[in-house]
mmCIF file of C-alpha atoms in Angstrom:
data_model
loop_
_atom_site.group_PDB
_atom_site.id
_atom_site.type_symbol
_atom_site.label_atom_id
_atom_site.label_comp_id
_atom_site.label_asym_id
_atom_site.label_seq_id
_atom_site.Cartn_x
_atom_site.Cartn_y
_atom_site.Cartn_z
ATOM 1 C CA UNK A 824 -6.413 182.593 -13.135
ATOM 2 C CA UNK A 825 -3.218 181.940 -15.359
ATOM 3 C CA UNK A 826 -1.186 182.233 -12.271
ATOM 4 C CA UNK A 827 -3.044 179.482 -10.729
ATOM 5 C CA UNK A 828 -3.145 177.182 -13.665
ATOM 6 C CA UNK A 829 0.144 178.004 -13.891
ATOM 7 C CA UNK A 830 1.321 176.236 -10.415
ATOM 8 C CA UNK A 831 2.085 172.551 -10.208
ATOM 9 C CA UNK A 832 3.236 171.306 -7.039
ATOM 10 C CA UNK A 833 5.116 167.566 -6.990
ATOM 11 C CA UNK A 834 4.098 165.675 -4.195
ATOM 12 C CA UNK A 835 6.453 162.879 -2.671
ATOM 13 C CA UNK A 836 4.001 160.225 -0.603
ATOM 14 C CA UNK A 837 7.817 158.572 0.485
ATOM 15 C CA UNK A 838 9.041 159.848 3.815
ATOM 16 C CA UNK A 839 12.617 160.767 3.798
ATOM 17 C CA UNK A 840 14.775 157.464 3.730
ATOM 18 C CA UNK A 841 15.405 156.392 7.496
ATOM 19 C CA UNK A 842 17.493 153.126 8.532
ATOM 20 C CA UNK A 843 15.382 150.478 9.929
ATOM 21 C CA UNK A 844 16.592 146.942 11.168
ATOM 22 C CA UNK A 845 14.687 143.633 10.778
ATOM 23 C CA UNK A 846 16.160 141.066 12.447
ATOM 24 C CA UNK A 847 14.813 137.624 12.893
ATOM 25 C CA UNK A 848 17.088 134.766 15.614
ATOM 26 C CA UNK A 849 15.614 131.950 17.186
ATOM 27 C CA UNK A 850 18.824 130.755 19.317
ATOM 28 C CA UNK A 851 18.712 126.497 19.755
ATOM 29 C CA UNK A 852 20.654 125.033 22.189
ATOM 30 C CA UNK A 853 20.348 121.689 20.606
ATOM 31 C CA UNK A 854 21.707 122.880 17.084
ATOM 32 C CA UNK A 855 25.489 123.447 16.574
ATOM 33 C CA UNK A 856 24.688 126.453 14.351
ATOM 34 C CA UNK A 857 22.640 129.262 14.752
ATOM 35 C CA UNK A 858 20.893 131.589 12.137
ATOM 36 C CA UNK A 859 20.252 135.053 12.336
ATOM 37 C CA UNK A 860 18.861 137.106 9.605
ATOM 38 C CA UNK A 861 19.515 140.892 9.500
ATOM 39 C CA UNK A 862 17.860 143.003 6.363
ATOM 40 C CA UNK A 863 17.000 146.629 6.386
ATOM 41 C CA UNK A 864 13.297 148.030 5.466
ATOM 42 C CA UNK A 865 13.633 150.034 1.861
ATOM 43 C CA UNK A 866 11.251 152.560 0.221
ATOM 44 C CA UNK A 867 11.379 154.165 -3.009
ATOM 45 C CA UNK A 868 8.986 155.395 -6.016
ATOM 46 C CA UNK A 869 9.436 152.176 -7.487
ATOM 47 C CA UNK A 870 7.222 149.149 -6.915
ATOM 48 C CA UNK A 871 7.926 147.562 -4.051
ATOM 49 C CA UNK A 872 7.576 144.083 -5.778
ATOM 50 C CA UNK A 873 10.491 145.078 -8.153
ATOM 51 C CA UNK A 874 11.791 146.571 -5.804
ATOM 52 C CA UNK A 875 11.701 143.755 -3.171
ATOM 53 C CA UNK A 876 13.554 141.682 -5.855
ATOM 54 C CA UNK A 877 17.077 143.411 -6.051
ATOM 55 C CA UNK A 878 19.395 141.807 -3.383
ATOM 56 C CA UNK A 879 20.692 145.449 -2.505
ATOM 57 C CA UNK A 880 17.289 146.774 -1.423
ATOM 58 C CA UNK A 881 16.765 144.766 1.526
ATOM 59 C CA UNK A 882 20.476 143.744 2.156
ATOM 60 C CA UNK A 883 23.371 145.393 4.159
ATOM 61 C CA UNK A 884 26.428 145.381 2.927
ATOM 62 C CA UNK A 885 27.767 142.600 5.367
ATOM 63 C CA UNK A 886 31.549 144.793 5.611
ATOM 64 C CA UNK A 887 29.587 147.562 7.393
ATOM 65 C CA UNK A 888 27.942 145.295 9.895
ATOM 66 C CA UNK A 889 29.287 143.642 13.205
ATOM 67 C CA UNK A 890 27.071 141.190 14.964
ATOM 68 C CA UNK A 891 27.925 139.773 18.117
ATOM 69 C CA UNK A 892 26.118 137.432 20.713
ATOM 70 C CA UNK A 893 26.894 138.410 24.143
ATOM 71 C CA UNK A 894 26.337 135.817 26.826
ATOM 72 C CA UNK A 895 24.989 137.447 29.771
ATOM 73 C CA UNK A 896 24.564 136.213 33.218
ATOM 74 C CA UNK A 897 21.719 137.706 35.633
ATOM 75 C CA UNK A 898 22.971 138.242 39.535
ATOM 76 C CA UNK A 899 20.744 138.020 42.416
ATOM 77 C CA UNK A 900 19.758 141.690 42.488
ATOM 78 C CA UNK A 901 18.096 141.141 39.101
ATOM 79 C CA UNK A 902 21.027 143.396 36.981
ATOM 80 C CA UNK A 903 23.309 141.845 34.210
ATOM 81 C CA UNK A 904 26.082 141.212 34.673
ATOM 82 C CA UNK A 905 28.178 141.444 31.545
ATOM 83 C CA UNK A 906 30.857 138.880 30.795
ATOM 84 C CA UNK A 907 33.822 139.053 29.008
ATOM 85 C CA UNK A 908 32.150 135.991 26.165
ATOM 86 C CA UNK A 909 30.780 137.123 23.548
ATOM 87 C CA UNK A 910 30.720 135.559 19.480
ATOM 88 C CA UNK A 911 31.339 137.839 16.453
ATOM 89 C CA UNK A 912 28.361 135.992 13.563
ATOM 90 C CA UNK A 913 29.793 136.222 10.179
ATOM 91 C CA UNK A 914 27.704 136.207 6.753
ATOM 92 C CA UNK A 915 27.338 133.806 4.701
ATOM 93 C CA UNK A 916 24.722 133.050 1.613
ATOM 94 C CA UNK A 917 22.196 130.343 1.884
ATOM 95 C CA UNK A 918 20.028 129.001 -1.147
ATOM 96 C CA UNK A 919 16.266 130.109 -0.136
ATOM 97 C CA UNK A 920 13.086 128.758 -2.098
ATOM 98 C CA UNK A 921 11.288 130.888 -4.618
ATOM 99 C CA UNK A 922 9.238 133.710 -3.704
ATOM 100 C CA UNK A 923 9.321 137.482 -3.992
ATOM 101 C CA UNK A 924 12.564 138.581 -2.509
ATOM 102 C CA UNK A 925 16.408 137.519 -4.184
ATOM 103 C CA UNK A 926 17.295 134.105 -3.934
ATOM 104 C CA UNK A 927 20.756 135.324 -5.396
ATOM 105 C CA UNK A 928 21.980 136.519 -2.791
ATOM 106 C CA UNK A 929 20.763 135.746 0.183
ATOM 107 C CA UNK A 930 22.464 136.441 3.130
ATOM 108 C CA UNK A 931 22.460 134.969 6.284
ATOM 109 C CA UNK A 932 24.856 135.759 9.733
ATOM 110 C CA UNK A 933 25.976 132.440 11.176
ATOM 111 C CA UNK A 934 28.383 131.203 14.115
ATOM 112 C CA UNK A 935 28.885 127.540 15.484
ATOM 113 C CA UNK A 936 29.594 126.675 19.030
ATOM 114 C CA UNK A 937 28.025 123.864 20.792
ATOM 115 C CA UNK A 938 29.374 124.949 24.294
ATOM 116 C CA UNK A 939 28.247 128.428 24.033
ATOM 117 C CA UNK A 940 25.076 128.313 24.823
ATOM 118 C CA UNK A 941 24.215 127.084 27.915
ATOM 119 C CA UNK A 942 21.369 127.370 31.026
ATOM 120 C CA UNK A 943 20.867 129.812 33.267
ATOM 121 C CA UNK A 944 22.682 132.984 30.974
ATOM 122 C CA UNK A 945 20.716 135.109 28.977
ATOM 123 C CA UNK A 946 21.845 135.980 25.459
ATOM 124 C CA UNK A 947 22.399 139.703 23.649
ATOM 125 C CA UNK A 948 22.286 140.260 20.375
ATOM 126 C CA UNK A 949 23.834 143.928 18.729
ATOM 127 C CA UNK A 950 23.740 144.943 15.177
ATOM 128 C CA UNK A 951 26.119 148.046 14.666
ATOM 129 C CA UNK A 952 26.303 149.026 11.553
ATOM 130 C CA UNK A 953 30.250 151.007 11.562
ATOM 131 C CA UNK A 954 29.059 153.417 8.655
ATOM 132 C CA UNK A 955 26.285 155.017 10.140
ATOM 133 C CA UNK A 956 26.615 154.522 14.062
ATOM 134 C CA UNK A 957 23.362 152.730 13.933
ATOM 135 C CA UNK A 958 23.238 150.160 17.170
ATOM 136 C CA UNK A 959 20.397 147.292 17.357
ATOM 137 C CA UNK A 960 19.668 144.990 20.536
ATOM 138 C CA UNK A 961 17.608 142.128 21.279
ATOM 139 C CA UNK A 962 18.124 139.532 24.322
ATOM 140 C CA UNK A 963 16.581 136.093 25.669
ATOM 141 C CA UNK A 964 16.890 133.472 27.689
ATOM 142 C CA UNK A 965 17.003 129.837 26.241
ATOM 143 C CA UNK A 966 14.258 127.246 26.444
ATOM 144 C CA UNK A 967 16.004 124.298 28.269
ATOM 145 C CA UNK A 968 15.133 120.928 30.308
ATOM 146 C CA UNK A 969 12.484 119.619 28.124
ATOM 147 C CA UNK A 970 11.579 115.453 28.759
ATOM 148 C CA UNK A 971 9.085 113.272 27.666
ATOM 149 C CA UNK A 972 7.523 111.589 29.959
ATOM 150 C CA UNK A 973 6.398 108.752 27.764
ATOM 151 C CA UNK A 974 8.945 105.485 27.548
ATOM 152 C CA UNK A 975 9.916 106.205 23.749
ATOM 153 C CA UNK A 976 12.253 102.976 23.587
ATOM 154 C CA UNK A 977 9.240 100.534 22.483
ATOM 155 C CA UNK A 978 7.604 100.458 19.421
ATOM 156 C CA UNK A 979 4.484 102.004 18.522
ATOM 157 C CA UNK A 980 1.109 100.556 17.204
ATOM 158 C CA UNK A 981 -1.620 101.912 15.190
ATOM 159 C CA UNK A 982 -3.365 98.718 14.659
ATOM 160 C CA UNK A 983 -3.527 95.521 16.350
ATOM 161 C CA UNK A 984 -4.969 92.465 14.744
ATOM 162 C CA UNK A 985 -7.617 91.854 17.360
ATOM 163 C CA UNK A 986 -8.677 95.406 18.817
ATOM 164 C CA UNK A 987 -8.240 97.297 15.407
ATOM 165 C CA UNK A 988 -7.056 100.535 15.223
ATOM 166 C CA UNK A 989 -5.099 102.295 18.606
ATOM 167 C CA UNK A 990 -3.743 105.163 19.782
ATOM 168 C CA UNK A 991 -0.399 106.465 20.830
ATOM 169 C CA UNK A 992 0.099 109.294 23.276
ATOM 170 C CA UNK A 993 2.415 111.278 24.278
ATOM 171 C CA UNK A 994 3.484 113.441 27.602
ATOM 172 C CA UNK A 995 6.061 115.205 28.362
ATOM 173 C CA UNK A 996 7.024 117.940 31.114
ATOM 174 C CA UNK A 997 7.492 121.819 30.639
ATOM 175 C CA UNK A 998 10.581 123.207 29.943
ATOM 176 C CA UNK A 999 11.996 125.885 31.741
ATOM 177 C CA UNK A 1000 10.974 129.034 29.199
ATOM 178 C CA UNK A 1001 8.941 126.894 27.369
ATOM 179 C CA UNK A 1002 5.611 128.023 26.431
ATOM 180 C CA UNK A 1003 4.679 126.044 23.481
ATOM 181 C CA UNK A 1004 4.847 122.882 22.156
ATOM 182 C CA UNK A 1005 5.086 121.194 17.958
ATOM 183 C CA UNK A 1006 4.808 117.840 18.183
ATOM 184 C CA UNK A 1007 5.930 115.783 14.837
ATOM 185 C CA UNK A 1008 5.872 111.921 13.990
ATOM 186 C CA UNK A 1009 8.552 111.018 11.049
ATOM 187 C CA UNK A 1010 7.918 108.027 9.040
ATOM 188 C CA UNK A 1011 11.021 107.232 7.326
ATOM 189 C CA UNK A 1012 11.207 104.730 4.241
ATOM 190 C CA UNK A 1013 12.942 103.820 1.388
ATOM 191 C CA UNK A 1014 11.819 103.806 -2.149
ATOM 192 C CA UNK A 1015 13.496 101.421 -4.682
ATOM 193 C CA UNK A 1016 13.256 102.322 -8.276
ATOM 194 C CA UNK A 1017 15.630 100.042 -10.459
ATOM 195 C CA UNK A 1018 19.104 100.153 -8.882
ATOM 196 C CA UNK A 1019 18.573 103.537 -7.074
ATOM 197 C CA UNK A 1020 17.187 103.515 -3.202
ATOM 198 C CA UNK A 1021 15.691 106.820 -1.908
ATOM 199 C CA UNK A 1022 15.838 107.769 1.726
ATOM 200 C CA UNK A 1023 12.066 109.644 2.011
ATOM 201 C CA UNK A 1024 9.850 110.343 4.814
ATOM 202 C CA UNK A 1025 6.780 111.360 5.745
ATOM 203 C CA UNK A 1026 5.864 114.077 8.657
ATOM 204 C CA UNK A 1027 3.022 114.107 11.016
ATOM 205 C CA UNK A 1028 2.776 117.402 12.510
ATOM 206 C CA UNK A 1029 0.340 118.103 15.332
ATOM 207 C CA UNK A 1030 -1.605 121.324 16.483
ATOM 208 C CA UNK A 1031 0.405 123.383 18.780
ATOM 209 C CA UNK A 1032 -0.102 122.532 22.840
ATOM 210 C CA UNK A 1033 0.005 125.627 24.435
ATOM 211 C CA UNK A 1034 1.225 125.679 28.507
ATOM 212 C CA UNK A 1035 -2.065 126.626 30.572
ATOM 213 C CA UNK A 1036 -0.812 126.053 34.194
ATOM 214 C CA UNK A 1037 -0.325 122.316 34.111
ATOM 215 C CA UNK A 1038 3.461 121.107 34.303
ATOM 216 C CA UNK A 1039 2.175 117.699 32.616
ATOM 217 C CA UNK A 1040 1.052 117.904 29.251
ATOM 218 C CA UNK A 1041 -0.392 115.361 26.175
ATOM 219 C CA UNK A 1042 -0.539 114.753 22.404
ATOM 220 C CA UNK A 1043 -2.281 111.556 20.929
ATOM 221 C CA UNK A 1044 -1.644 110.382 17.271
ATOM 222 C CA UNK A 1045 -4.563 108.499 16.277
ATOM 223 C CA UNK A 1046 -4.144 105.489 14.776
ATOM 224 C CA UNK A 1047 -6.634 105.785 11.790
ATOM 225 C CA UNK A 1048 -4.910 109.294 10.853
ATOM 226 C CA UNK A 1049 -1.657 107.585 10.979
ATOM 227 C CA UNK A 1050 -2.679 105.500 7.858
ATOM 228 C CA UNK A 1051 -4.982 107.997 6.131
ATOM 229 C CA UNK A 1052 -1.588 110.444 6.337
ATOM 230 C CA UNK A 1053 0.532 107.601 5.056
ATOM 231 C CA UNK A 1054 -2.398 107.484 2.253
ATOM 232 C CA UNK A 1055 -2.295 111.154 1.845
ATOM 233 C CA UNK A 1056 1.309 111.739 1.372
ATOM 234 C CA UNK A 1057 2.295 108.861 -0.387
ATOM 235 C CA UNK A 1058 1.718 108.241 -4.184
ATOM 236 C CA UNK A 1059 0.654 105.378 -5.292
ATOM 237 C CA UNK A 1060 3.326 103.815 -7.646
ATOM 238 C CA UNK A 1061 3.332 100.197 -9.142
ATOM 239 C CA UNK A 1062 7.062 100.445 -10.444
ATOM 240 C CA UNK A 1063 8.779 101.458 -6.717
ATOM 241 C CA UNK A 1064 9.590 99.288 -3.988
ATOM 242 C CA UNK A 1065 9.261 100.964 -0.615
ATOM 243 C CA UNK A 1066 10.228 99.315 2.957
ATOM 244 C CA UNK A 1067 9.480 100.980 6.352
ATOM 245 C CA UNK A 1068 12.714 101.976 8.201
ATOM 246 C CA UNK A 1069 11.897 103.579 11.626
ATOM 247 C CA UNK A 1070 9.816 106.799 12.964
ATOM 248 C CA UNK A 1071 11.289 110.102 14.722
ATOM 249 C CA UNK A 1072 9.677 111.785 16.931
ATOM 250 C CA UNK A 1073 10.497 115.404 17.244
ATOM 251 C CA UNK A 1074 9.396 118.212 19.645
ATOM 252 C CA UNK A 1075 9.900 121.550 19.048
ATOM 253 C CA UNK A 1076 9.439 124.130 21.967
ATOM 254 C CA UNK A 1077 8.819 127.576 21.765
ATOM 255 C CA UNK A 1078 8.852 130.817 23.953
ATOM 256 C CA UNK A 1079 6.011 133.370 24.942
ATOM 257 C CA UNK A 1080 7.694 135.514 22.787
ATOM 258 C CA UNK A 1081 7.345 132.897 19.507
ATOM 259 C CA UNK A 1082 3.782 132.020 20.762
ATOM 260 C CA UNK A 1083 2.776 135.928 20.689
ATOM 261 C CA UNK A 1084 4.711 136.784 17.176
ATOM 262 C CA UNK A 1085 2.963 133.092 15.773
ATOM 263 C CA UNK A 1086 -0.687 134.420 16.931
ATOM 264 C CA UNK A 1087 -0.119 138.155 15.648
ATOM 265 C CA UNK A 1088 0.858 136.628 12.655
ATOM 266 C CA UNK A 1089 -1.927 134.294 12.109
ATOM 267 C CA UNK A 1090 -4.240 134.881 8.824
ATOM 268 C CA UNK A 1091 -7.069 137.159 9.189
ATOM 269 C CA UNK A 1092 -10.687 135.510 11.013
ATOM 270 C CA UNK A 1093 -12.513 138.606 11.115
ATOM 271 C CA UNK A 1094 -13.873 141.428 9.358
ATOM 272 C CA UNK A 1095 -11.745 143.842 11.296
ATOM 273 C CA UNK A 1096 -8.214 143.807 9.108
ATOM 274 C CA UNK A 1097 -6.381 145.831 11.511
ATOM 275 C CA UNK A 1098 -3.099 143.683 12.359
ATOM 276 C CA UNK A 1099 -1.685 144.439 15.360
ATOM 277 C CA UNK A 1100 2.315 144.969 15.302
ATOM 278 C CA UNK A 1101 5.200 142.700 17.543
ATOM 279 C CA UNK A 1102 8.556 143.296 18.254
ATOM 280 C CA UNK A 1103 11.011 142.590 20.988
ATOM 281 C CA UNK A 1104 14.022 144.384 18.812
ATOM 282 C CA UNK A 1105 15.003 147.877 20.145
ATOM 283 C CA UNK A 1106 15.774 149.918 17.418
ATOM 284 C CA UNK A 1107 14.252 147.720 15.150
ATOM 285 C CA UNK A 1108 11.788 145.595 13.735
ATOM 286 C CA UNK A 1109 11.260 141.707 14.051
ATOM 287 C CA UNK A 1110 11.916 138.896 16.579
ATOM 288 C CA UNK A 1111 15.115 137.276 18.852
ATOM 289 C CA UNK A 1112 13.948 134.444 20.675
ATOM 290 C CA UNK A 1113 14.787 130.759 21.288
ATOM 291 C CA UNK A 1114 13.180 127.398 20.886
ATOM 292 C CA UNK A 1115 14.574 123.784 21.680
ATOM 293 C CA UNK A 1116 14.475 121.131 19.329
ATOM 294 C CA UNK A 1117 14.616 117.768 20.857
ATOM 295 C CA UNK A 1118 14.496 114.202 18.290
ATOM 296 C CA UNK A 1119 14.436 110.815 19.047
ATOM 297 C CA UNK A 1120 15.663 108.975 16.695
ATOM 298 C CA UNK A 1121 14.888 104.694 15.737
ATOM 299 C CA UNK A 1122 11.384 104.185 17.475
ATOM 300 C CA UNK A 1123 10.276 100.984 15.343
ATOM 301 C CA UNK A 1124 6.416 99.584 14.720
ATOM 302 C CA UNK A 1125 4.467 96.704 16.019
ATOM 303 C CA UNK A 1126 4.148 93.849 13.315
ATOM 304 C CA UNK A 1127 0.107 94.555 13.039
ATOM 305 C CA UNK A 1128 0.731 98.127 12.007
ATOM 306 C CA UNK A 1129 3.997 97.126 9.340
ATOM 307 C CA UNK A 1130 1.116 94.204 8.140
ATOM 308 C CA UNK A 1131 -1.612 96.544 7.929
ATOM 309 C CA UNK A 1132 0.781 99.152 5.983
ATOM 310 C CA UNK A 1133 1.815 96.463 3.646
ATOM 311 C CA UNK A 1134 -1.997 94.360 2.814
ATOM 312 C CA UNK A 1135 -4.016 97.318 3.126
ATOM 313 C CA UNK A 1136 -2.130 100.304 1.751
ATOM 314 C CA UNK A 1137 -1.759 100.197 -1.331
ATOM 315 C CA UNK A 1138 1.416 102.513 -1.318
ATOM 316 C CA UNK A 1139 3.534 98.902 -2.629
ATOM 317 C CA UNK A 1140 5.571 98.565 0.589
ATOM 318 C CA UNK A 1141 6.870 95.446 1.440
#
């Protein structure tokens, strides 16, 4: 009995430490620089939010990592050919919002080349880390040759003095890799407070249109949610001037890839709590992927809708 009181055995729930990548890259053709952000999965007895806090838990040292794009071109007999092209990312720190990891220090891997990403190639990503050997991979191919269908060179109208309120909708084609579809109106204004103007806007973002089979696809703003948004997301403020400028309208397309991580992702609906887990990173955790984002920029308003913003909003436009 002494002998049994006696023992005391220390029991560590931890595993022992492994390396483990998270990686996170949606490649844009249309942007001139792309973001990648690498971080490494940490455990400890501490708590994990304190833990999740301190810059060096879930950073790499940047000095023991090289990151490269490789631009990869498939031949007929469906192999890869590798080229000789390839970018080396470096890091760089980029202010984050709030929240529960560093905002210190956080680090993102960058490079800028319009001409390097192009149709038809598909792109490799590697992590090495030179201190350990460790070697992370990830490749895709680009979403690309995305077009509205819809004449976006007149203006729009959400009201007209005789019918009332109208509709605007929107088609476009699918884009080669393209498998989902984020639709968003921008109402750009300014706001006049004393001597200072403020360049402000106001974004209308639609469900997402998911491809089903047909190469022809729609999205309708209504006219009466136009306003009610403008209502919504504008305060109402006697001492400000504001005047309408133009709208934007911006798609954003997405792979299958994005579509599946965005739906795996999605807040619990059911009882069952069992999430399952996505990844297209070998040797690691997380997602490399592309999307296209295509703006068009200047679209103006009918004179009913700028009148109807002006004598029935009371947002003091003028």
């Amino acid at each position: 009995m002494t002998l049994l009181i006696s023992c005391e055995t220390d029991f560590n729930v931890n595993a022992d430490w492994q390396e483990v990548t998270i990686l996170y890259a949606l490649l844009d053709q249309n942007s001139e620089t792309q973001f990648i952000k690498i971080n490494k999965a940490f455990l400890g007895q501490d708590d994990a939010l304190a833990m999740a806090s301190i810059s060096d838990s879930s950073n790499f040292n940047p000095n023991d990592l090289l990151v490269k794009i490789h631009k990869l071109k498939q031949s007929n007999f469906g192999s890869f050919d590798t080229l000789p092209d390839y970018r080396i990312l470096s890091d760089t720190v980029v202010i984050k919002d709030e929240g529960l990891f560093p905002t210190d220090n956080n680090i993102i891997y960058t490079f800028s080349d319009s001409l390097f990403l192009s149709n038809d190639f598909t792109y490799l990503i590697t992590v090495e880390n030179i201190t350990t050997g460790n070697l992370v991979s990830a490749n895709t191919e680009l979403v690309n040759g995305f077009s509205f269908k819809t004449n976006l060179t007149y203006n729009f109208g959400f009201y007209n003095e005789n019918n009332g309120f109208s509709n605007k909708t929107l088609s476009w084609y699918k884009a080669n890799n393209g498998e989902i579809y984020q639709l968003d109106l921008i109402f750009n204004f300014l706001e006049i407070i004393g001597n200072d103007t403020i360049n402000k806007s106001v974004v209308w973002s639609k469900p997402l249109v998911e491809y089903v089979g047909s190469d022809l696809m729609i999205s309708t703003f209504e006219g009466d949610e136009f306003f009610n948004k403008l209502e919504n997301s504008i305060d109402i403020n006697t001492n400000v001037v504001r005047t309408f400028v133009d709208l934007n309208v911006r798609m954003t397309v997405g792979t299958e890839d994005l579509y599946t991580y965005i739906n795996v992702n999605q807040p619990f609906s059911t009882i069952v709590q069992e999430r399952p887990s996505f990844t297209n990173i070998n040797n690691g955790i997380g997602l490399f992927s592309s999307r296209l984002t295509d703006v068009t920029y200047g679209i103006g308003l009918n004179d009913d809708t700028k009148l109807y913003i002006i004598n029935n909003l009371n947002l003091s436009f003028q």
